[in-house]
mmCIF file of C-alpha atoms in Angstrom:
data_model
loop_
_atom_site.group_PDB
_atom_site.id
_atom_site.type_symbol
_atom_site.label_atom_id
_atom_site.label_comp_id
_atom_site.label_asym_id
_atom_site.label_seq_id
_atom_site.Cartn_x
_atom_site.Cartn_y
_atom_site.Cartn_z
ATOM 1 C CA MET A 1 44.172 -1.851 8.826
ATOM 2 C CA SER A 2 44.570 1.445 10.472
ATOM 3 C CA GLU A 3 43.237 3.098 7.322
ATOM 4 C CA VAL A 4 40.065 1.155 7.676
ATOM 5 C CA PHE A 5 39.504 2.226 11.136
ATOM 6 C CA TYR A 6 40.237 5.818 10.213
ATOM 7 C CA ILE A 7 37.501 5.704 7.480
ATOM 8 C CA ILE A 8 35.088 4.170 10.004
ATOM 9 C CA ALA A 9 35.982 7.043 12.475
ATOM 10 C CA LEU A 10 35.482 9.728 9.881
ATOM 11 C CA SER A 11 32.193 8.190 8.658
ATOM 12 C CA LEU A 12 30.761 8.111 12.157
ATOM 13 C CA GLY A 13 32.048 11.663 12.676
ATOM 14 C CA SER A 14 30.310 12.880 9.633
ATOM 15 C CA ILE A 15 27.036 11.232 10.722
ATOM 16 C CA VAL A 16 27.266 12.935 14.063
ATOM 17 C CA ALA A 17 27.983 16.277 12.372
ATOM 18 C CA ILE A 18 25.081 15.988 10.067
ATOM 19 C CA PHE A 19 22.748 15.019 12.980
ATOM 20 C CA ILE A 20 23.819 17.970 15.022
ATOM 21 C CA LEU A 21 23.506 20.390 12.044
ATOM 22 C CA THR A 22 20.092 19.029 11.148
ATOM 23 C CA LYS A 23 18.886 19.522 14.704
ATOM 24 C CA LEU A 24 20.148 23.196 14.500
ATOM 25 C CA MET A 25 18.472 23.788 11.052
ATOM 26 C CA GLY A 26 15.193 22.326 12.419
ATOM 27 C CA TYR A 27 12.981 19.362 11.385
ATOM 28 C CA ARG A 28 11.757 21.347 8.394
ATOM 29 C CA GLN A 29 14.952 20.177 6.541
ATOM 30 C CA MET A 30 13.516 16.724 6.722
ATOM 31 C CA SER A 31 9.958 17.258 5.789
ATOM 32 C CA GLN A 32 8.624 20.282 3.925
ATOM 33 C CA MET A 33 11.790 21.255 1.887
ATOM 34 C CA SER A 34 12.092 24.392 -0.223
ATOM 35 C CA MET A 35 14.341 24.523 -3.238
ATOM 36 C CA PHE A 36 17.186 25.872 -1.016
ATOM 37 C CA ASP A 37 16.593 23.266 1.531
ATOM 38 C CA TYR A 38 16.759 20.461 -1.081
ATOM 39 C CA ILE A 39 20.009 21.955 -2.524
ATOM 40 C CA ASN A 40 21.433 22.548 0.885
ATOM 41 C CA GLY A 41 20.732 18.999 2.038
ATOM 42 C CA ILE A 42 22.279 17.428 -1.079
ATOM 43 C CA THR A 43 25.342 19.572 -0.738
ATOM 44 C CA ILE A 44 25.898 18.835 2.966
ATOM 45 C CA GLY A 45 25.504 15.207 2.258
ATOM 46 C CA SER A 46 28.037 15.349 -0.443
ATOM 47 C CA ILE A 47 30.530 17.195 1.813
ATOM 48 C CA ALA A 48 29.887 14.581 4.566
ATOM 49 C CA ALA A 49 30.794 11.794 2.099
ATOM 50 C CA GLU A 50 33.934 13.663 1.132
ATOM 51 C CA MET A 51 34.732 14.152 4.843
ATOM 52 C CA ALA A 52 34.406 10.368 5.394
ATOM 53 C CA THR A 53 36.880 9.490 2.648
ATOM 54 C CA SER A 54 39.407 12.371 3.159
ATOM 55 C CA LEU A 55 42.437 10.118 3.944
ATOM 56 C CA GLU A 56 45.231 12.339 2.955
ATOM 57 C CA GLU A 57 43.701 15.741 3.417
ATOM 58 C CA SER A 58 42.376 17.356 6.634
ATOM 59 C CA PHE A 59 38.850 16.482 7.593
ATOM 60 C CA THR A 60 38.432 19.943 9.081
ATOM 61 C CA GLN A 61 37.998 21.500 5.743
ATOM 62 C CA PRO A 62 34.816 19.687 4.759
ATOM 63 C CA LEU A 63 33.565 19.980 8.377
ATOM 64 C CA ILE A 64 33.923 23.767 8.182
ATOM 65 C CA ALA A 65 32.101 23.719 4.781
ATOM 66 C CA MET A 66 29.223 21.893 6.337
ATOM 67 C CA ILE A 67 28.984 24.309 9.133
ATOM 68 C CA VAL A 68 29.004 27.188 6.693
ATOM 69 C CA TYR A 69 26.023 25.745 4.709
ATOM 70 C CA ALA A 70 24.198 25.119 7.935
ATOM 71 C CA LEU A 71 24.767 28.684 9.094
ATOM 72 C CA ALA A 72 23.567 29.874 5.633
ATOM 73 C CA ALA A 73 20.441 27.959 5.978
ATOM 74 C CA LEU A 74 19.833 29.418 9.450
ATOM 75 C CA LEU A 75 20.460 32.889 8.032
ATOM 76 C CA LEU A 76 18.015 32.437 5.179
ATOM 77 C CA SER A 77 15.481 31.065 7.498
ATOM 78 C CA TRP A 78 15.779 34.082 9.689
ATOM 79 C CA LEU A 79 15.521 36.461 6.643
ATOM 80 C CA GLY A 80 12.347 34.458 5.629
ATOM 81 C CA SER A 81 10.732 35.074 8.950
ATOM 82 C CA LYS A 82 11.477 38.767 8.846
ATOM 83 C CA SER A 83 10.633 39.627 5.146
ATOM 84 C CA ILE A 84 7.797 38.313 2.995
ATOM 85 C CA LYS A 85 9.687 39.315 -0.156
ATOM 86 C CA ALA A 86 12.794 37.259 1.051
ATOM 87 C CA ARG A 87 10.546 34.338 1.955
ATOM 88 C CA ARG A 88 9.026 34.303 -1.458
ATOM 89 C CA LEU A 89 12.399 34.464 -3.097
ATOM 90 C CA ILE A 90 13.761 31.577 -0.941
ATOM 91 C CA GLU A 91 10.748 29.339 -0.713
ATOM 92 C CA GLY A 92 9.021 30.215 -3.969
ATOM 93 C CA LYS A 93 5.484 31.441 -4.586
ATOM 94 C CA PRO A 94 2.349 29.210 -4.947
ATOM 95 C CA LEU A 95 1.335 28.662 -8.494
ATOM 96 C CA VAL A 96 -2.339 28.110 -9.556
ATOM 97 C CA LEU A 97 -2.537 25.066 -11.889
ATOM 98 C CA LEU A 98 -6.259 24.678 -12.149
ATOM 99 C CA SER A 99 -9.108 27.026 -11.143
ATOM 100 C CA ASN A 100 -12.874 27.088 -11.788
ATOM 101 C CA GLY A 101 -12.622 24.385 -14.457
ATOM 102 C CA GLU A 102 -9.671 25.978 -16.236
ATOM 103 C CA LEU A 103 -6.311 24.160 -16.458
ATOM 104 C CA TYR A 104 -3.523 26.746 -16.949
ATOM 105 C CA ARG A 105 -1.126 25.350 -19.480
ATOM 106 C CA GLU A 106 1.458 28.089 -19.047
ATOM 107 C CA ASN A 107 1.637 27.563 -15.277
ATOM 108 C CA LEU A 108 2.076 23.879 -15.770
ATOM 109 C CA LYS A 109 4.972 24.526 -18.130
ATOM 110 C CA ARG A 110 6.443 27.040 -15.556
ATOM 111 C CA ALA A 111 6.162 24.303 -12.934
ATOM 112 C CA LYS A 112 7.720 21.697 -15.240
ATOM 113 C CA ILE A 113 4.743 19.421 -14.842
ATOM 114 C CA ASP A 114 2.944 17.794 -17.796
ATOM 115 C CA VAL A 115 -0.821 16.902 -17.825
ATOM 116 C CA THR A 116 -0.108 13.262 -17.204
ATOM 117 C CA GLU A 117 1.911 13.982 -14.042
ATOM 118 C CA PHE A 118 -0.790 16.464 -12.886
ATOM 119 C CA LEU A 119 -3.418 13.658 -13.296
ATOM 120 C CA VAL A 120 -1.203 11.231 -11.273
ATOM 121 C CA GLN A 121 -1.058 13.784 -8.429
ATOM 122 C CA CYS A 122 -4.821 14.123 -8.588
ATOM 123 C CA ARG A 123 -5.348 10.415 -8.189
ATOM 124 C CA VAL A 124 -2.735 10.144 -5.449
ATOM 125 C CA ASN A 125 -4.805 12.704 -3.581
ATOM 126 C CA GLY A 126 -8.041 10.849 -4.126
ATOM 127 C CA TYR A 127 -9.314 12.768 -7.131
ATOM 128 C CA PHE A 128 -9.987 10.389 -10.003
ATOM 129 C CA ASP A 129 -12.384 12.891 -11.688
ATOM 130 C CA VAL A 130 -10.590 16.290 -12.324
ATOM 131 C CA SER A 131 -14.097 17.952 -12.681
ATOM 132 C CA LYS A 132 -14.604 17.538 -9.039
ATOM 133 C CA ILE A 133 -11.628 19.901 -8.260
ATOM 134 C CA GLU A 134 -12.327 23.603 -7.881
ATOM 135 C CA THR A 135 -8.623 24.794 -7.379
ATOM 136 C CA ALA A 136 -5.285 23.134 -7.523
ATOM 137 C CA ILE A 137 -2.234 24.995 -6.282
ATOM 138 C CA LEU A 138 1.501 24.111 -6.626
ATOM 139 C CA GLU A 139 3.055 24.994 -3.158
ATOM 140 C CA GLY A 140 6.592 26.266 -2.671
ATOM 141 C CA ASN A 141 7.689 22.816 -1.345
ATOM 142 C CA GLY A 142 6.677 21.121 -4.509
ATOM 143 C CA LYS A 143 3.321 19.544 -3.336
ATOM 144 C CA ILE A 144 0.005 20.334 -4.928
ATOM 145 C CA SER A 145 -2.923 21.397 -2.691
ATOM 146 C CA PHE A 146 -6.404 20.598 -3.879
ATOM 147 C CA LEU A 147 -9.694 22.400 -2.979
ATOM 148 C CA PRO A 148 -12.711 20.267 -3.939
ATOM 149 C CA LYS A 149 -15.897 21.722 -5.287
ATOM 150 C CA ALA A 150 -18.453 22.353 -2.534
ATOM 151 C CA SER A 151 -20.951 19.883 -3.996
ATOM 152 C CA ASP A 152 -18.269 17.115 -4.027
ATOM 153 C CA ARG A 153 -16.528 17.714 -0.578
ATOM 154 C CA PRO A 154 -17.243 15.345 2.307
ATOM 155 C CA VAL A 155 -20.154 16.181 4.601
ATOM 156 C CA THR A 156 -19.181 17.573 7.860
ATOM 157 C CA PRO A 157 -21.023 17.344 11.246
ATOM 158 C CA SER A 158 -21.690 21.163 11.047
ATOM 159 C CA ASP A 159 -23.482 20.738 7.767
ATOM 160 C CA MET A 160 -25.968 18.600 9.673
ATOM 161 C CA ASN A 161 -26.068 20.828 12.739
ATOM 162 C CA LEU A 162 -24.282 18.097 14.830
ATOM 163 C CA TYR A 163 -21.803 18.921 17.354
ATOM 164 C CA PRO A 164 -19.687 15.796 18.402
ATOM 165 C CA GLU A 165 -17.383 15.935 21.353
ATOM 166 C CA GLN A 166 -13.803 16.946 20.542
ATOM 167 C CA ASP A 167 -11.349 14.050 20.013
ATOM 168 C CA TYR A 168 -7.939 14.205 21.830
ATOM 169 C CA MET A 169 -4.683 12.409 21.310
ATOM 170 C CA VAL A 170 -4.349 8.976 22.766
ATOM 171 C CA ALA A 171 -1.428 8.039 24.950
ATOM 172 C CA ASN A 172 0.615 4.973 24.139
ATOM 173 C CA VAL A 173 0.806 3.208 27.466
ATOM 174 C CA ILE A 174 2.438 -0.038 26.210
ATOM 175 C CA LEU A 175 4.930 -0.260 23.421
ATOM 176 C CA ASP A 176 6.314 -3.674 22.338
ATOM 177 C CA GLY A 177 5.728 -5.232 25.702
ATOM 178 C CA LYS A 178 7.062 -2.417 27.820
ATOM 179 C CA ILE A 179 4.999 -0.035 30.004
ATOM 180 C CA MET A 180 5.644 3.634 29.094
ATOM 181 C CA GLU A 181 5.563 4.963 32.680
ATOM 182 C CA LYS A 182 5.542 8.695 31.839
ATOM 183 C CA ASN A 183 2.674 8.250 29.418
ATOM 184 C CA LEU A 184 0.762 6.109 31.888
ATOM 185 C CA LYS A 185 1.300 8.701 34.517
ATOM 186 C CA HIS A 186 -0.034 11.447 32.177
ATOM 187 C CA THR A 187 -3.322 9.556 31.974
ATOM 188 C CA GLY A 188 -3.634 9.737 35.682
ATOM 189 C CA ASN A 189 -3.634 5.927 36.135
ATOM 190 C CA ASP A 190 -1.145 3.412 37.584
ATOM 191 C CA GLU A 191 0.375 0.133 36.627
ATOM 192 C CA LYS A 192 -2.046 -1.964 38.592
ATOM 193 C CA TRP A 193 -4.929 -0.341 36.813
ATOM 194 C CA LEU A 194 -3.325 -0.940 33.442
ATOM 195 C CA ARG A 195 -2.672 -4.527 34.087
ATOM 196 C CA ASN A 196 -6.306 -5.028 35.072
ATOM 197 C CA GLN A 197 -7.323 -3.371 31.827
ATOM 198 C CA ILE A 198 -5.215 -5.590 29.488
ATOM 199 C CA LYS A 199 -6.264 -8.798 31.273
ATOM 200 C CA GLY A 200 -9.860 -7.863 30.407
ATOM 201 C CA GLN A 201 -8.806 -7.824 26.749
ATOM 202 C CA GLY A 202 -6.981 -11.179 26.616
ATOM 203 C CA ALA A 203 -3.449 -10.251 27.742
ATOM 204 C CA SER A 204 -2.252 -12.251 30.679
ATOM 205 C CA GLN A 205 0.877 -10.229 30.953
ATOM 206 C CA VAL A 206 2.392 -6.954 29.697
ATOM 207 C CA GLU A 207 4.901 -8.869 27.485
ATOM 208 C CA ASP A 208 1.944 -10.159 25.427
ATOM 209 C CA VAL A 209 0.983 -6.742 24.242
ATOM 210 C CA LEU A 210 2.425 -5.168 21.118
ATOM 211 C CA LEU A 211 0.637 -1.845 21.599
ATOM 212 C CA ALA A 212 -1.854 -0.497 24.064
ATOM 213 C CA THR A 213 -3.480 2.989 23.997
ATOM 214 C CA CYS A 214 -5.467 4.963 26.505
ATOM 215 C CA ASP A 215 -7.808 7.903 25.424
ATOM 216 C CA SER A 216 -9.138 10.804 27.516
ATOM 217 C CA SER A 217 -12.043 8.673 28.787
ATOM 218 C CA ASN A 218 -9.551 6.027 30.072
ATOM 219 C CA GLN A 219 -10.682 3.691 27.375
ATOM 220 C CA VAL A 220 -7.891 1.203 26.724
ATOM 221 C CA THR A 221 -7.281 -0.472 23.328
ATOM 222 C CA VAL A 222 -5.001 -3.495 23.196
ATOM 223 C CA PHE A 223 -3.238 -4.959 20.259
ATOM 224 C CA LEU A 224 -1.809 -8.365 21.185
ATOM 225 C CA LYS A 225 1.420 -9.784 19.740
ATOM 226 C CA SER A 226 0.902 -12.343 17.052
ATOM 227 C CA ASN A 227 3.206 -14.567 14.960
ATOM 228 C CA ARG A 228 0.547 -15.100 12.198
ATOM 229 C CA LYS A 229 1.274 -13.884 8.717
ATOM 230 C CA LYS A 230 -1.545 -12.063 6.798
ATOM 231 C CA GLU A 231 -1.105 -12.448 3.054
ATOM 232 C CA LYS A 232 -3.382 -11.452 0.226
ATOM 233 C CA ASP A 233 -2.926 -11.261 -3.466
ATOM 234 C CA VAL A 234 -5.596 -8.642 -4.032
ATOM 235 C CA PHE A 235 -3.035 -5.820 -3.727
ATOM 236 C CA MET A 236 -0.862 -7.022 -6.643
#
């Protein structure tokens, strides 16, 4: 029984260690990963799993190895910020896959992407007709960026000499039936004002609200809690 508790304690310890190391390495480790970030993440995860099951050996050895990998990631990140050449070596260089109506077969081969996969990525990004794409570039993090042709890009207000007011982020003032006091204070309003606002939109009390937002014009949008299920078969 003590062995089970020991495994639980080591597992929790490895989770805490990964959390702290990820915080130190930055959120980039979780989002836009380079090749090294990907390898580093897998390796640290493997070491953490070994640490959680090291029943006979000392758990300090895998912990030290995790710290070394984290420090290496920080060092390479620092080198990348100081040197463009080092950054290109670590993160990789962008690769043009399509430009001006020409699909570069050799670059697709270098990227280990076949035409079918490239077409899938086009559709995922909203391009069902490849002829509407001016340029497609494989970025260092493995994602493909698309530049549409000028004749096929969406019309912007500046194209029509229109100058709409700038939108700003809205504040979540109620989340799952609870008032977010700091967010509400940031809007310059108080709880009494908020309760009056939600009553005008059908909420008798704060607990009835799943989400309420407030924009820069003090316009409150309320989403009430509902137990109804919405089912459709059109997505199958």
